[in-house]
Coordinates of C-alpha atoms in Angstrom, one line a residue:
M1 CA -39.6 9.8 9.1
K2 CA -35.9 9.2 8.1
Q3 CA -36.9 5.8 6.6
L4 CA -39.6 7.7 4.5
L5 CA -37.0 10.1 3.3
R6 CA -34.5 7.1 2.5
T7 CA -37.0 5.4 0.3
S8 CA -38.1 8.7 -1.4
L9 CA -34.6 9.7 -2.1
T10 CA -33.7 6.2 -3.5
L11 CA -36.6 6.7 -5.9
L12 CA -34.8 9.8 -7.5
T13 CA -31.7 7.6 -8.4
A14 CA -31.0 8.1 -12.1
R15 CA -30.8 4.4 -13.3
S16 CA -28.2 4.9 -16.2
S17 CA -27.8 2.3 -18.7
P18 CA -24.4 0.5 -19.2
C19 CA -21.9 2.8 -21.1
S20 CA -18.6 2.0 -22.8
L21 CA -16.1 4.2 -21.3
K22 CA -12.3 4.6 -22.2
P23 CA -10.7 2.7 -19.3
S24 CA -7.6 5.0 -19.7
H25 CA -10.0 7.8 -18.7
I26 CA -11.1 6.5 -15.4
A27 CA -8.6 7.4 -12.8
A28 CA -10.0 5.9 -9.6
C29 CA -7.7 7.6 -7.1
S30 CA -6.2 4.4 -6.6
Q31 CA -3.2 2.2 -5.5
S32 CA -0.2 0.1 -5.5
P33 CA 1.4 -2.5 -3.6
G34 CA 1.7 -1.7 0.2
V35 CA 5.1 -1.1 1.8
T36 CA 6.8 -4.1 3.2
S37 CA 7.0 -5.3 6.6
Q38 CA 10.8 -4.6 6.8
H39 CA 10.0 -1.2 5.7
R40 CA 7.5 -0.6 8.4
E41 CA 9.9 -2.2 10.7
R42 CA 12.7 0.1 9.6
H43 CA 10.7 3.2 9.8
G44 CA 8.6 2.4 12.9
Y45 CA 5.5 3.1 11.1
G46 CA 2.3 1.1 10.2
H47 CA -1.4 0.4 11.4
S48 CA -0.5 -0.3 14.9
D49 CA -2.2 2.8 16.1
L50 CA -5.4 2.0 14.4
P51 CA -8.8 1.5 16.4
P52 CA -9.7 -2.2 17.0
M53 CA -11.4 -3.9 14.0
E54 CA -15.0 -4.2 13.4
A55 CA -15.6 -7.9 12.9
N56 CA -17.1 -9.1 9.7
R57 CA -16.9 -6.1 7.6
R58 CA -17.8 -6.6 3.9
I59 CA -16.4 -4.0 1.6
V60 CA -16.4 -3.0 -2.0
I61 CA -14.2 -0.5 -3.5
T62 CA -15.0 1.2 -7.0
G63 CA -12.4 2.5 -9.4
G64 CA -10.1 0.1 -7.8
L65 CA -7.4 0.1 -10.4
G66 CA -6.6 4.0 -10.2
Q67 CA -3.8 5.4 -8.1
L68 CA -5.2 4.3 -4.3
G69 CA -7.4 1.1 -4.9
Q70 CA -5.0 -1.5 -4.6
N71 CA -3.1 -0.5 -1.8
L72 CA -6.1 0.3 0.3
A73 CA -7.6 -3.2 -0.7
N74 CA -4.6 -4.7 0.7
A75 CA -4.6 -2.8 3.9
L76 CA -8.3 -3.6 4.4
R77 CA -7.7 -7.2 3.7
A78 CA -5.0 -7.4 6.2
R79 CA -7.4 -6.5 8.7
Y80 CA -10.8 -7.8 7.5
G81 CA -9.9 -10.7 5.5
R82 CA -8.9 -11.6 1.9
D83 CA -12.3 -12.5 0.7
N84 CA -14.3 -9.6 2.4
V85 CA -12.7 -6.9 0.4
L86 CA -14.0 -6.7 -3.3
L87 CA -12.0 -4.8 -5.6
T88 CA -13.9 -3.4 -8.9
D89 CA -13.2 -1.2 -12.0
I90 CA -13.8 -1.5 -15.7
K91 CA -10.3 -2.2 -16.6
K92 CA -9.0 -5.4 -17.1
P93 CA -6.9 -6.3 -13.9
S94 CA -3.3 -7.9 -14.0
N95 CA -2.4 -11.3 -12.7
D96 CA -1.0 -9.9 -9.4
V97 CA -4.4 -8.0 -8.7
L98 CA -6.2 -11.3 -9.4
A99 CA -3.8 -13.0 -7.2
D100 CA -4.2 -10.6 -4.3
G101 CA -7.9 -11.0 -3.8
P102 CA -11.6 -11.0 -5.1
F103 CA -12.0 -8.6 -8.4
A104 CA -15.2 -8.1 -10.3
Y105 CA -16.1 -5.7 -13.3
A106 CA -18.3 -2.8 -12.2
D107 CA -19.5 0.1 -14.4
V108 CA -20.6 2.8 -11.8
L109 CA -23.0 4.3 -14.2
D110 CA -25.0 1.0 -14.3
Y111 CA -27.3 1.3 -11.1
N112 CA -28.8 -2.1 -11.3
A113 CA -25.8 -3.8 -12.0
M114 CA -24.0 -2.1 -9.0
K115 CA -26.8 -3.0 -6.9
Q116 CA -26.7 -6.7 -7.7
L117 CA -22.9 -6.4 -7.1
M118 CA -23.5 -4.9 -3.5
V119 CA -26.2 -7.4 -2.6
N120 CA -24.3 -10.4 -3.8
H121 CA -21.3 -9.3 -1.8
G122 CA -23.2 -8.4 1.2
A123 CA -21.4 -5.0 1.3
D124 CA -21.2 -3.0 4.6
W125 CA -19.1 -0.4 3.3
L126 CA -18.7 1.2 -0.1
I127 CA -15.6 2.9 -0.9
H128 CA -16.2 5.1 -4.1
L129 CA -12.9 6.1 -5.8
S130 CA -14.0 6.4 -9.6
A131 CA -13.5 9.7 -10.9
L132 CA -11.8 11.4 -13.8
L133 CA -9.0 13.6 -12.3
S134 CA -8.5 17.5 -13.0
A135 CA -6.4 17.6 -16.2
V136 CA -8.4 14.8 -17.8
G137 CA -11.6 16.0 -16.7
E138 CA -11.1 19.4 -18.4
Q139 CA -10.4 17.7 -21.7
N140 CA -13.7 15.8 -21.8
V141 CA -16.2 17.6 -19.5
P142 CA -19.4 15.7 -20.5
L143 CA -17.7 12.3 -19.6
A144 CA -16.4 13.9 -16.3
I145 CA -20.0 14.9 -15.5
R146 CA -21.2 11.4 -16.3
V147 CA -18.3 9.6 -14.2
N148 CA -17.9 12.1 -11.4
I149 CA -21.6 13.0 -10.8
D150 CA -23.8 10.6 -12.3
G151 CA -21.8 7.9 -10.8
F152 CA -21.5 9.3 -7.5
H153 CA -25.3 9.7 -7.3
N154 CA -25.6 6.0 -8.1
A155 CA -23.2 5.1 -5.2
L156 CA -25.0 7.6 -2.8
N157 CA -28.4 6.1 -3.6
L158 CA -27.1 2.6 -3.5
S159 CA -25.7 3.3 0.0
N160 CA -28.6 5.0 1.3
E161 CA -31.1 2.3 -0.1
L162 CA -28.8 -0.7 1.3
G163 CA -27.7 1.0 4.5
M164 CA -23.8 0.9 3.7
R165 CA -21.3 3.2 5.1
L166 CA -20.2 5.4 2.1
F167 CA -16.7 6.8 1.7
V168 CA -16.0 9.3 -1.3
P169 CA -12.6 11.0 -1.6
S170 CA -12.5 14.8 -2.0
T171 CA -9.3 17.1 -3.0
I172 CA -7.5 20.2 -2.9
G173 CA -9.2 20.6 -6.4
A174 CA -12.4 21.3 -4.3
F175 CA -11.2 24.7 -3.6
G176 CA -10.9 28.0 -5.9
E177 CA -9.3 31.3 -6.2
D178 CA -11.4 32.8 -3.6
S179 CA -10.5 30.3 -0.9
P180 CA -8.0 30.9 1.7
K181 CA -4.8 29.5 0.5
N182 CA -2.2 29.1 3.5
P183 CA -3.6 27.2 5.3
T184 CA -6.8 26.2 3.7
P185 CA -9.4 25.5 6.5
D186 CA -12.2 22.7 6.2
V187 CA -14.9 25.1 6.1
C188 CA -14.7 28.3 3.8
V189 CA -15.4 29.5 0.2
Q190 CA -14.7 27.1 -2.3
R191 CA -15.9 28.0 -5.8
P192 CA -13.7 25.9 -7.8
R193 CA -13.1 26.3 -11.6
T194 CA -12.6 22.8 -12.7
I195 CA -15.2 20.1 -13.4
Y196 CA -13.3 17.9 -11.2
G197 CA -13.6 20.5 -8.4
V198 CA -17.2 21.2 -9.0
S199 CA -18.1 17.6 -8.9
K200 CA -16.4 17.2 -5.6
V201 CA -17.9 20.0 -4.0
H202 CA -21.5 18.7 -5.2
M203 CA -20.4 15.4 -3.7
E204 CA -19.3 16.8 -0.3
L205 CA -22.7 18.6 -0.1
M206 CA -24.9 15.9 -1.2
G207 CA -23.2 13.6 1.1
E208 CA -23.8 15.7 4.0
Y209 CA -27.4 16.5 2.9
Y210 CA -28.1 12.5 3.0
H211 CA -26.5 12.2 6.2
H212 CA -28.5 14.8 7.8
K213 CA -31.8 13.8 6.1
T214 CA -31.6 10.2 6.4
G215 CA -28.9 9.2 8.6
L216 CA -26.6 7.9 5.9
D217 CA -23.1 7.3 7.3
F218 CA -21.1 9.4 4.8
R219 CA -17.7 10.1 5.2
C220 CA -15.1 12.0 3.0
L221 CA -11.4 13.1 3.3
R222 CA -9.9 15.8 1.1
Y223 CA -6.6 14.3 -0.2
P224 CA -3.8 16.5 -1.3
G225 CA -1.6 15.4 -4.1
I226 CA -0.7 11.7 -3.3
I227 CA 2.9 10.6 -4.2
S228 CA 3.4 6.9 -4.9
A229 CA 6.4 4.9 -6.6
H230 CA 3.9 2.0 -7.6
S231 CA 1.3 3.5 -9.7
A232 CA 1.3 5.6 -13.0
P233 CA 0.3 9.3 -12.9
G234 CA -3.7 9.4 -13.3
G235 CA -4.0 12.7 -15.2
G236 CA -3.8 15.1 -12.4
T237 CA -2.1 18.4 -11.9
T238 CA 0.2 17.0 -9.1
D239 CA 1.6 14.5 -11.5
Y240 CA 4.7 16.2 -11.9
A241 CA 5.7 15.1 -8.4
V242 CA 5.7 11.4 -9.4
E243 CA 7.1 11.8 -12.7
I244 CA 10.1 13.6 -11.5
F245 CA 11.5 10.7 -9.6
H246 CA 11.4 8.5 -12.7
H247 CA 13.5 10.8 -14.9
A248 CA 16.1 11.5 -12.0
L249 CA 16.5 7.8 -11.6
Q250 CA 16.8 7.2 -15.4
G251 CA 19.3 9.9 -15.6
N252 CA 17.0 12.1 -17.6
N253 CA 16.4 15.7 -17.4
F254 CA 12.8 16.7 -16.4
V255 CA 10.7 19.3 -18.0
C256 CA 8.1 20.6 -15.5
G257 CA 4.7 22.2 -16.7
L258 CA 4.1 24.2 -13.5
R259 CA 6.1 27.5 -12.3
S260 CA 9.1 26.6 -9.9
D261 CA 7.1 28.6 -7.2
S262 CA 3.7 26.6 -7.4
R263 CA 3.1 25.5 -3.8
L264 CA 0.6 22.5 -3.3
P265 CA -0.2 20.3 -0.3
M266 CA 1.2 16.5 -0.8
M267 CA 1.1 13.1 0.9
H268 CA 2.8 9.9 0.8
I269 CA 0.6 7.1 -0.3
D270 CA 1.3 5.2 3.1
D271 CA 0.0 8.1 5.1
C272 CA -2.8 8.4 2.9
I273 CA -4.0 4.8 3.2
S274 CA -3.3 4.6 7.0
N275 CA -5.4 7.7 7.4
T276 CA -8.3 6.3 5.4
V277 CA -8.5 3.1 7.3
K278 CA -8.5 4.8 10.6
F279 CA -11.0 7.3 9.4
M280 CA -13.4 4.6 8.2
E281 CA -12.8 2.6 11.5
T282 CA -13.7 5.8 13.7
P283 CA -16.9 5.4 15.4
N284 CA -19.6 7.5 14.3
E285 CA -20.2 9.3 17.3
K286 CA -16.5 10.9 17.5
L287 CA -17.0 12.6 14.0
K288 CA -18.0 16.3 14.5
Q289 CA -18.1 16.8 10.6
R290 CA -18.4 14.6 7.7
T291 CA -15.6 16.1 5.3
Y292 CA -12.1 16.7 6.7
N293 CA -9.0 18.0 5.1
I294 CA -5.9 15.8 5.7
G295 CA -2.3 17.2 5.2
A296 CA 1.3 16.2 5.6
M297 CA 3.7 18.3 3.5
D298 CA 3.8 21.0 1.0
F299 CA 6.3 21.9 -1.6
T300 CA 7.1 23.9 -4.7
P301 CA 8.7 22.2 -8.0
H302 CA 11.9 24.0 -7.1
E303 CA 11.9 22.7 -3.4
I304 CA 11.3 19.1 -4.4
Y305 CA 14.0 19.7 -7.1
T306 CA 16.5 20.7 -4.6
E307 CA 15.7 17.8 -2.5
I308 CA 16.2 15.3 -5.3
R309 CA 19.6 17.1 -6.1
K310 CA 20.8 15.8 -2.5
H311 CA 20.6 12.3 -4.0
F312 CA 21.5 13.0 -7.6
P313 CA 23.6 16.2 -7.8
H314 CA 23.7 16.1 -11.6
F315 CA 19.8 16.2 -12.2
Q316 CA 18.4 19.1 -14.0
M317 CA 15.0 20.2 -14.4
H318 CA 13.4 22.7 -16.8
Y319 CA 10.3 24.6 -17.1
D320 CA 7.7 24.6 -19.9
V321 CA 4.4 26.1 -18.2
N322 CA 1.3 24.3 -19.2
P323 CA -1.3 27.1 -19.2
L324 CA -4.2 24.7 -18.2
L325 CA -2.1 23.0 -15.4
Q326 CA -0.8 26.4 -14.0
S327 CA -4.3 27.8 -14.0
I328 CA -5.5 25.0 -12.1
A329 CA -2.6 25.0 -9.5
D330 CA -2.9 28.6 -9.1
S331 CA -6.4 28.2 -7.7
W332 CA -5.6 25.4 -5.2
P333 CA -4.7 25.6 -1.7
D334 CA -0.7 26.1 -0.8
K335 CA -1.3 24.0 2.6
F336 CA -4.1 22.2 4.1
D337 CA -5.3 23.0 7.7
S338 CA -6.0 19.5 9.2
T339 CA -6.4 20.5 12.8
N340 CA -9.7 18.9 13.0
A341 CA -9.0 15.5 11.6
R342 CA -6.0 15.3 13.9
R343 CA -8.2 16.4 17.0
D344 CA -11.4 14.3 16.2
W345 CA -10.0 10.9 15.0
G346 CA -6.2 11.2 15.4
M347 CA -5.0 11.9 11.7
S348 CA -1.3 11.7 11.6
H349 CA 1.5 11.4 9.1
Y350 CA 4.9 10.0 9.2
Y351 CA 6.5 11.3 5.8
D352 CA 8.0 14.8 5.4
T353 CA 9.6 16.0 2.3
P354 CA 13.0 14.4 2.8
R355 CA 11.5 11.1 4.0
L356 CA 9.5 11.0 0.9
V357 CA 12.2 11.6 -1.4
E358 CA 14.3 8.9 0.0
D359 CA 11.4 6.5 0.2
M360 CA 10.4 7.3 -3.4
F361 CA 14.2 6.5 -4.7
E362 CA 14.3 3.3 -2.4
S363 CA 11.1 1.8 -4.0
L364 CA 11.6 3.0 -7.5
R365 CA 15.2 1.5 -7.4
G366 CA 13.9 -1.8 -6.7
K367 CA 11.3 -1.4 -9.4
H368 CA 13.7 -0.3 -11.9
L369 CA 16.0 -3.1 -11.0
T370 CA 13.2 -5.7 -11.6
N371 CA 12.5 -4.1 -14.9
M372 CA 16.0 -4.7 -16.0
E373 CA 16.2 -8.1 -15.0
D374 CA 13.3 -9.0 -17.0
E375 CA 14.6 -7.3 -20.0
H376 CA 17.9 -9.4 -19.4
E377 CA 16.1 -12.5 -19.1
L378 CA 13.9 -11.8 -22.3
A379 CA 17.1 -10.9 -24.2
H380 CA 18.7 -14.5 -23.3
R381 CA 15.4 -16.0 -24.4
I382 CA 15.5 -14.4 -27.8

């Protein structure tokens, strides 16, 4: 019966033709270089608590050049082998990305091309990161529907047809003004008011539907705002919490687009990656639900500003509230309840707000120093 349902649902797939999307609009929740071994040794933090590896996993990551993809690929390659993890996107990768491991062009709206890619790679897992984020999605709703919903349908049906484990991240944006805010549990009223949030709720429910009807191994984590020193903001409402560090380090004042008291859940990218890998490797029978909140810290713009001032006492921040961003932030949780994730599969985090700030400046100092050295060398050549 389940096989019949699997076949029937696959036939409903919308086989969209290839489309030309503006690369700057595709924010795949992706990544940056991972932490160094010295960093992990210094902080006593890493993947050592993860379950044993499952042998011979073949993994494809869509939207891999966004905020999370490269870091996640690096973590998975360290565990499963460089050539077993295929990073994909519609953007042109840098030489560093190509040196790290296999890369391929993949348009998530082209079902047949995606199927060919999965079959040729022999994929066991599909990690679907392609999405337009909250602020960008509101500026181009039709494109957000195509990428976030139609692209997800292709990933869902391909996973169902080919028997792959499917992971798709969700978000704090999947909640709305009627949701409990402090803390926000896994199961409650959601009713988001952005196309980003609506598409994520649709994704969560469709994934659970396929799991119950066909046995698809669908997995989803609701991410808080993810903070990384190594990737540019991707058009999200929490971008200020990355941009502020660059301004402080460069000696510039910062103008924040949210009110000073806008509390939102946040997480360091290393904690995000570690927990995602752990979740993907958790045996199916241990999961009591298909979608989990994961939370680490929460802060307001004023609180992160105060913490930054401990490192840069002369740093100044002013406010020029963006009505769109503020309306989105006001509808989101203040704090995530991640009790179920911690109980069922051992979700944990290392970074609190002081550690986050310290690590961001440590990482960004090295990045800015490298840029300055490059500029100095270029000046000599000229």
